[in-house]
């Protein structure tokens, strides 16, 4: 562990979620789930309709606080994750963004270096301020023992949406721009690195005690591009945050990175590594030994939809293989809307039985 171990252990005594970051392995391990607040919960759907839209929900501190707390009240997770979205960053930068029912996000695409002039990195204050206010409210309202995770999207993943203008299966437009004009694309990545640092710094100052960087599309890049657009920008963000807040652990989630996850861990300096569903549990248990990194993962969200014996067996297998390691139980990707809430209750019960 880095020189921050002492400060980390002071916090960890109060919040068991943070204990693995001081090298401890807890049995049962801490548990939270990506997208633990969301459409599978009826109370989320009610609050979202009160807000009148997804982005309004993100920018209304009272309501964003409420939906963050909903899964904590139901399930008592060891950590809450700030309710917001990775696309708040392009929105705050001035790129037009809308979320439409059943279609996902739509942005006015930026595909050329000249179009970067549409972004205003100086103008993020108002929208970020709403998010920071949510974080501050959350730290007041959460039980003392519950950790609060702040987050941002990694520059590469956020850029894929900004360039494509929507979600895509191959992130083609961003990859093409990066190949065609690495310098111009690098300017966009630089803007995102700086803005993400400002965004995460504000979340920590407002009360977040852990950060996660979501790189959902890390797996779409071959090795040299992975290095340029996933590893390097993440490393810059981690370094800047470590300088400002050495005691706040940072979890990286480079989804789809597979074997490159090891390189990602050693180069970026993250304190935790989120493993996706495709990572074999025996590898989660062994591959990161000696890396001083907390492993997080990786139940298939669709097994949480299925429930029953299939879910029970897999949870037991993951727990077994991770016993004795600094580990946080999570899914390999976010909860999907068709998840029965009672399966989440059963999952938490299973994890809390430990091994
Ligand atoms: O995890 C949480 O509970 C915290 C909140 C959170 C959301 N999105 C809420 C959300 C977090 C951490 C995210 C991250 C996010 N957002 C990622 C990275 C993680 C991942 O899932 O891969 C990405 C790629 C996005 C971008 C995004 N936001 C997409 C592509 C979509 C549409 C797809 C969908 O599920 O509808 C969203 C919308 C979104 N973000 C919803 C929620 C609860 C659903 C919106 C709704 O209520 O209608």
Coordinates of C-alpha atoms and ligand atoms in Angstrom, one line a residue:
X1 CA 0.0 0.0 0.0
X2 CA 1.2 3.6 -0.6
X3 CA 2.2 5.9 2.1
X4 CA -1.4 6.8 2.8
X5 CA -2.1 3.5 4.6
X6 CA -2.3 5.1 8.0
X7 CA -4.9 7.7 7.1
X8 CA -6.8 5.1 5.3
X9 CA -7.0 2.8 8.3
X10 CA -8.4 5.6 10.5
X11 CA -11.4 5.9 8.2
X12 CA -11.6 2.1 7.7
X13 CA -12.3 1.5 11.4
X14 CA -15.6 3.3 10.9
X15 CA -16.6 2.0 7.5
X16 CA -15.9 -1.7 6.8
X17 CA -16.1 -1.0 3.1
X18 CA -12.7 0.7 3.3
X19 CA -10.9 -2.0 5.2
X20 CA -9.8 -4.0 2.2
X21 CA -7.9 -0.9 1.0
X22 CA -5.7 -1.2 4.1
X23 CA -4.8 -4.8 3.1
X24 CA -7.4 -6.5 5.2
X25 CA -9.5 -9.3 4.0
X26 CA -12.9 -9.4 5.6
X27 CA -15.1 -12.5 5.8
X28 CA -17.9 -11.7 4.8
X29 CA -16.5 -9.2 2.3
X30 CA -18.1 -5.7 1.9
X31 CA -20.8 -5.6 -0.8
X32 CA -22.4 -3.0 -3.1
X33 CA -23.7 -3.4 -6.6
X34 CA -23.2 -1.2 -9.7
X35 CA -26.5 0.5 -10.6
X36 CA -27.9 -0.4 -7.2
X37 CA -30.1 2.6 -7.6
X38 CA -32.3 2.3 -10.7
X39 CA -35.3 1.2 -12.6
X40 CA -35.6 -2.3 -11.0
X41 CA -36.8 -0.5 -7.8
X42 CA -40.4 0.8 -7.8
X43 CA -39.4 3.7 -5.5
X44 CA -36.7 4.8 -8.0
X45 CA -39.3 4.9 -10.8
X46 CA -41.6 7.0 -8.6
X47 CA -38.9 9.5 -7.7
X48 CA -37.7 9.7 -11.3
X49 CA -41.2 10.5 -12.5
X50 CA -41.5 13.2 -9.7
X51 CA -38.3 14.7 -11.1
X52 CA -39.8 14.7 -14.6
X53 CA -36.7 13.1 -16.3
X54 CA -33.4 11.4 -15.8
X55 CA -31.2 14.5 -16.1
X56 CA -33.4 16.5 -13.8
X57 CA -33.1 13.8 -11.3
X58 CA -29.3 13.9 -11.5
X59 CA -29.3 17.7 -11.0
X60 CA -31.9 17.9 -8.2
X61 CA -29.9 17.3 -5.0
X62 CA -32.9 16.4 -2.8
X63 CA -34.1 13.8 -5.3
X64 CA -30.7 12.5 -6.3
X65 CA -30.0 12.0 -2.6
X66 CA -33.3 10.2 -2.1
X67 CA -32.6 7.6 -4.9
X68 CA -29.1 7.0 -3.7
X69 CA -30.5 6.2 -0.2
X70 CA -33.2 3.9 -1.5
X71 CA -31.1 0.7 -2.0
X72 CA -29.2 1.4 1.3
X73 CA -32.5 1.4 3.2
X74 CA -33.7 -1.8 1.5
X75 CA -30.4 -3.8 1.6
X76 CA -27.9 -2.1 3.9
X77 CA -25.1 -2.2 1.4
X78 CA -21.7 -1.3 2.8
X79 CA -21.4 1.5 0.3
X80 CA -23.7 4.0 -1.4
X81 CA -22.8 5.3 -4.9
X82 CA -23.7 8.9 -5.7
X83 CA -26.6 9.0 -8.1
X84 CA -25.5 10.7 -11.2
X85 CA -24.3 9.7 -14.6
X86 CA -20.9 9.6 -16.5
X87 CA -22.5 11.9 -19.1
X88 CA -22.9 14.7 -16.7
X89 CA -19.4 15.7 -17.7
X90 CA -20.1 16.4 -21.4
X91 CA -23.4 18.0 -20.4
X92 CA -21.6 20.3 -18.0
X93 CA -19.0 21.1 -20.7
X94 CA -21.9 22.3 -22.9
X95 CA -22.5 19.5 -25.3
X96 CA -26.2 19.0 -25.9
X97 CA -27.4 15.8 -24.1
X98 CA -30.8 14.1 -23.8
X99 CA -32.0 10.8 -22.4
X100 CA -34.9 9.3 -24.2
X101 CA -37.1 6.4 -23.0
X102 CA -35.9 3.1 -24.4
X103 CA -33.2 4.8 -26.6
X104 CA -30.5 5.7 -24.1
X105 CA -28.4 8.9 -24.3
X106 CA -28.3 11.2 -27.4
X107 CA -25.6 13.9 -27.8
X108 CA -24.8 16.3 -30.6
X109 CA -21.7 14.5 -31.9
X110 CA -18.2 16.0 -31.9
X111 CA -16.1 14.4 -34.6
X112 CA -13.4 16.9 -35.5
X113 CA -10.9 19.0 -33.6
X114 CA -12.6 22.3 -34.7
X115 CA -15.8 21.2 -33.0
X116 CA -14.1 21.1 -29.6
X117 CA -14.7 24.9 -29.6
X118 CA -18.3 24.0 -28.7
X119 CA -17.1 22.8 -25.3
X120 CA -16.5 25.3 -22.4
X121 CA -14.3 23.8 -19.7
X122 CA -14.7 27.0 -17.7
X123 CA -18.5 26.7 -17.5
X124 CA -18.9 23.4 -15.5
X125 CA -19.4 25.0 -12.1
X126 CA -23.1 25.3 -12.0
X127 CA -23.9 21.8 -13.0
X128 CA -21.1 20.2 -11.0
X129 CA -22.2 22.3 -8.0
X130 CA -25.5 20.5 -8.0
X131 CA -23.7 17.1 -7.9
X132 CA -21.4 18.3 -5.1
X133 CA -24.5 19.4 -3.1
X134 CA -25.9 15.9 -3.5
X135 CA -22.7 14.4 -2.2
X136 CA -22.7 16.7 0.8
X137 CA -26.4 15.9 1.6
X138 CA -25.6 12.2 1.3
X139 CA -22.7 12.3 3.7
X140 CA -25.1 13.9 6.2
X141 CA -28.0 11.5 5.6
X142 CA -26.1 8.2 5.2
X143 CA -25.5 5.9 8.2
X144 CA -22.1 6.6 9.6
X145 CA -20.9 3.0 8.8
X146 CA -21.9 3.4 5.1
X147 CA -19.1 4.5 2.7
X148 CA -19.9 6.9 -0.1
X149 CA -18.5 6.3 -3.5
X150 CA -18.1 9.2 -6.0
X151 CA -17.4 8.5 -9.6
X152 CA -16.8 9.6 -13.1
X153 CA -16.5 7.9 -16.5
X154 CA -13.0 7.4 -17.8
X155 CA -12.0 9.9 -20.6
X156 CA -12.0 7.1 -23.2
X157 CA -15.5 5.9 -22.4
X158 CA -17.0 9.4 -22.1
X159 CA -15.3 10.3 -25.4
X160 CA -16.9 7.3 -27.2
X161 CA -20.4 8.8 -26.4
X162 CA -19.3 12.4 -27.2
X163 CA -18.0 11.4 -30.6
X164 CA -20.6 8.8 -31.6
X165 CA -23.4 10.9 -30.2
X166 CA -25.0 7.8 -28.7
X167 CA -24.2 4.3 -27.4
X168 CA -22.8 1.9 -30.0
X169 CA -21.6 -1.7 -30.0
X170 CA -18.2 -0.9 -31.5
X171 CA -17.4 2.7 -30.6
X172 CA -16.3 3.1 -34.2
X173 CA -16.4 6.9 -34.5
X174 CA -14.1 7.5 -31.6
X175 CA -11.7 4.7 -32.7
X176 CA -11.6 6.2 -36.2
X177 CA -10.9 9.7 -35.0
X178 CA -8.2 8.4 -32.6
X179 CA -6.5 6.5 -35.5
X180 CA -6.9 9.3 -38.1
X181 CA -5.9 12.3 -35.9
X182 CA -4.4 11.2 -32.6
X183 CA -3.4 14.7 -31.8
X184 CA -6.9 16.2 -32.2
X185 CA -8.5 13.3 -30.4
X186 CA -5.8 13.7 -27.7
X187 CA -7.0 17.3 -27.2
X188 CA -10.5 16.0 -26.4
X189 CA -9.0 13.4 -24.0
X190 CA -7.0 16.2 -22.3
X191 CA -10.1 18.2 -21.7
X192 CA -11.8 15.2 -20.2
X193 CA -8.8 14.4 -17.9
X194 CA -8.8 18.0 -16.6
X195 CA -12.5 18.2 -16.2
X196 CA -12.7 14.7 -14.5
X197 CA -10.0 15.8 -12.0
X198 CA -12.0 18.9 -11.1
X199 CA -15.2 16.8 -10.9
X200 CA -13.7 14.1 -8.6
X201 CA -11.9 16.6 -6.5
X202 CA -15.2 18.4 -5.8
X203 CA -16.9 15.1 -4.9
X204 CA -14.1 14.3 -2.4
X205 CA -14.2 17.8 -0.9
X206 CA -18.0 17.4 -0.5
X207 CA -17.6 14.1 1.3
X208 CA -17.0 11.1 -1.0
X209 CA -14.7 8.6 0.7
X210 CA -13.9 6.4 -2.3
X211 CA -13.9 7.0 -6.1
X212 CA -14.6 4.7 -9.0
X213 CA -13.6 5.4 -12.6
X214 CA -16.0 3.6 -15.1
X215 CA -14.3 2.6 -18.3
X216 CA -17.1 0.6 -19.9
X217 CA -15.5 0.5 -23.3
X218 CA -11.9 -0.2 -22.4
X219 CA -12.2 -3.5 -24.1
X220 CA -12.6 -2.1 -27.6
X221 CA -9.0 -1.0 -28.0
X222 CA -5.9 -2.9 -29.1
X223 CA -2.8 -2.7 -26.9
X224 CA -1.1 0.5 -28.1
X225 CA -4.4 2.4 -28.2
X226 CA -5.4 0.9 -24.8
X227 CA -2.2 2.4 -23.5
X228 CA -2.8 5.8 -25.0
X229 CA -6.5 6.3 -24.4
X230 CA -7.2 4.1 -21.3
X231 CA -4.1 3.7 -19.2
X232 CA -2.4 7.1 -19.7
X233 CA -5.5 9.4 -19.1
X234 CA -6.5 7.2 -16.1
X235 CA -3.0 7.4 -14.7
X236 CA -3.1 11.2 -14.9
X237 CA -6.4 11.4 -13.1
X238 CA -5.2 9.0 -10.4
X239 CA -2.0 10.9 -9.9
X240 CA -3.7 14.2 -9.5
X241 CA -6.3 12.8 -7.0
X242 CA -3.6 11.0 -5.0
X243 CA -1.7 14.3 -4.7
X244 CA -4.8 16.1 -3.4
X245 CA -6.4 13.3 -1.4
X246 CA -3.9 10.5 -0.7
X247 CA -6.3 8.7 1.7
X248 CA -9.1 8.3 -0.8
X249 CA -9.0 4.9 -2.6
X250 CA -9.7 4.8 -6.3
X251 CA -11.2 1.8 -8.0
X252 CA -10.7 1.4 -11.8
X253 CA -13.3 -0.5 -13.8
X254 CA -11.7 -1.2 -17.3
X255 CA -14.5 -3.4 -18.6
X256 CA -13.5 -5.9 -21.2
X257 CA -9.8 -5.3 -20.6
X258 CA -9.1 -9.0 -19.8
X259 CA -5.4 -9.8 -19.5
X260 CA -4.6 -6.1 -19.9
X261 CA -6.2 -5.5 -16.5
X262 CA -2.8 -6.3 -14.9
X263 CA -1.0 -3.7 -16.9
X264 CA -3.8 -1.3 -16.2
X265 CA -3.4 -1.9 -12.4
X266 CA 0.4 -1.5 -12.3
X267 CA 0.5 1.5 -14.6
X268 CA -2.4 3.6 -13.4
X269 CA -1.9 3.2 -9.6
X270 CA -5.5 2.4 -8.8
X271 CA -6.2 0.9 -5.4
X272 CA -9.0 -1.3 -6.6
X273 CA -9.7 -3.2 -9.8
X274 CA -13.3 -3.9 -10.9
X275 CA -13.5 -7.2 -12.7
X276 CA -16.2 -7.8 -15.3
X277 CA -18.3 -10.9 -15.8
X278 CA -15.9 -12.5 -18.3
X279 CA -13.0 -12.6 -15.8
X280 CA -12.7 -16.2 -14.5
X281 CA -13.0 -16.1 -10.7
X282 CA -9.9 -18.2 -10.3
X283 CA -8.0 -15.4 -12.1
X284 CA -9.6 -12.8 -9.9
X285 CA -8.3 -14.8 -7.0
X286 CA -4.7 -15.2 -8.3
X287 CA -3.8 -12.7 -11.1
X288 CA -3.6 -9.7 -8.8
X289 CA -1.7 -11.3 -5.9
X290 CA 1.2 -9.1 -5.0
X291 CA -0.2 -6.1 -6.8
X292 CA -1.5 -4.4 -3.6
X293 CA -4.9 -3.9 -5.2
X294 CA -8.4 -4.7 -4.0
X295 CA -10.3 -6.9 -6.3
X296 CA -14.0 -6.2 -6.9
X297 CA -16.5 -8.3 -8.8
X298 CA -18.0 -10.1 -10.6
X299 CA -21.4 -11.9 -10.5
X300 CA -23.2 -11.9 -13.9
X301 CA -26.1 -9.4 -13.5
X302 CA -28.2 -11.8 -15.5
X303 CA -27.7 -14.5 -12.7
X304 CA -29.2 -11.9 -10.4
X305 CA -32.2 -11.8 -12.7
X306 CA -32.4 -15.6 -12.7
X307 CA -31.8 -16.1 -8.9
X308 CA -32.3 -19.6 -7.5
X309 CA -29.6 -22.3 -7.3
X310 CA -27.6 -21.1 -10.2
X311 CA -27.0 -17.8 -8.5
X312 CA -26.4 -19.4 -5.1
X313 CA -23.7 -21.7 -6.6
X314 CA -21.9 -19.0 -8.3
X315 CA -21.9 -16.7 -5.3
X316 CA -20.5 -19.5 -3.2
X317 CA -17.8 -20.1 -5.8
X318 CA -16.7 -16.5 -5.9
X319 CA -16.7 -16.2 -2.1
X320 CA -14.6 -19.3 -1.8
X321 CA -12.0 -18.3 -4.3
X322 CA -11.7 -14.8 -2.8
X323 CA -11.5 -15.7 0.9
X324 CA -8.4 -14.4 2.5
X325 CA -7.9 -11.7 -0.2
X326 CA -8.7 -8.0 0.0
X327 CA -12.0 -8.3 -1.9
X328 CA -15.3 -6.4 -2.4
X329 CA -18.3 -8.3 -3.7
X330 CA -20.1 -6.7 -6.7
X331 CA -21.5 -7.6 -10.1
X332 CA -19.5 -7.8 -13.3
X333 CA -21.6 -4.9 -14.7
X334 CA -24.7 -2.9 -13.6
X335 CA -28.0 -4.3 -12.4
X336 CA -30.5 -4.5 -15.2
X337 CA -34.1 -3.2 -15.0
X338 CA -35.8 -6.6 -15.0
X339 CA -34.0 -7.7 -11.8
X340 CA -36.5 -8.9 -9.2
X341 CA -35.7 -6.8 -6.0
X342 CA -36.1 -9.9 -3.8
X343 CA -33.2 -11.6 -5.7
X344 CA -31.0 -8.7 -4.6
X345 CA -32.1 -9.2 -1.0
X346 CA -31.2 -12.9 -1.3
X347 CA -27.8 -12.0 -2.8
X348 CA -26.9 -9.7 0.1
X349 CA -28.0 -12.4 2.5
X350 CA -25.8 -15.0 0.8
X351 CA -22.7 -12.7 0.7
X352 CA -23.3 -11.8 4.4
X353 CA -23.1 -15.5 5.3
X354 CA -19.5 -15.4 4.2
X355 CA -17.6 -18.7 3.9
Ligands
LIG1 O1 -24.6 2.8 -10.1 C1 -25.5 3.6 -9.6 O2 -26.5 3.3 -9.0 C2 -25.1 5.1 -9.7 C3 -25.6 5.8 -10.8 C4 -25.1 5.5 -12.2 C5 -25.9 5.6 -13.4 N1 -25.1 5.5 -14.5 C6 -27.4 5.9 -13.4 C7 -28.2 5.6 -14.6 C8 -23.8 5.3 -12.7 C9 -22.5 5.0 -11.9 C10 -23.8 5.2 -14.1 C11 -22.6 5.0 -14.9 C12 -22.8 5.0 -16.4 N2 -23.6 5.7 -17.2 C13 -22.0 4.2 -17.3 C14 -20.8 3.4 -16.8 C15 -21.2 2.1 -16.2 C16 -22.0 1.1 -17.2 O3 -23.2 0.9 -16.9 O4 -21.4 0.7 -18.2 C17 -22.4 4.5 -18.6 C18 -21.8 3.9 -19.8 C19 -23.4 5.4 -18.5 C20 -24.1 6.1 -19.7 C21 -25.6 5.7 -19.7 N3 -26.5 6.2 -18.7 C22 -26.3 5.0 -20.6 C23 -25.7 4.2 -21.8 C24 -27.6 4.9 -20.2 C25 -28.8 4.3 -20.9 C26 -28.9 2.9 -20.7 C27 -29.9 2.5 -19.7 O5 -29.6 1.7 -18.8 O6 -31.0 3.1 -19.7 C28 -27.7 5.7 -19.0 C29 -28.9 6.0 -18.2 C30 -28.9 5.7 -16.7 N4 -27.8 6.0 -15.9 C31 -29.9 5.1 -15.9 C32 -29.5 5.1 -14.6 C33 -30.2 4.6 -13.4 C34 -31.3 4.7 -16.5 C35 -32.0 6.0 -16.8 C36 -33.5 6.0 -16.4 O7 -33.8 6.0 -15.2 O8 -34.3 6.0 -17.4

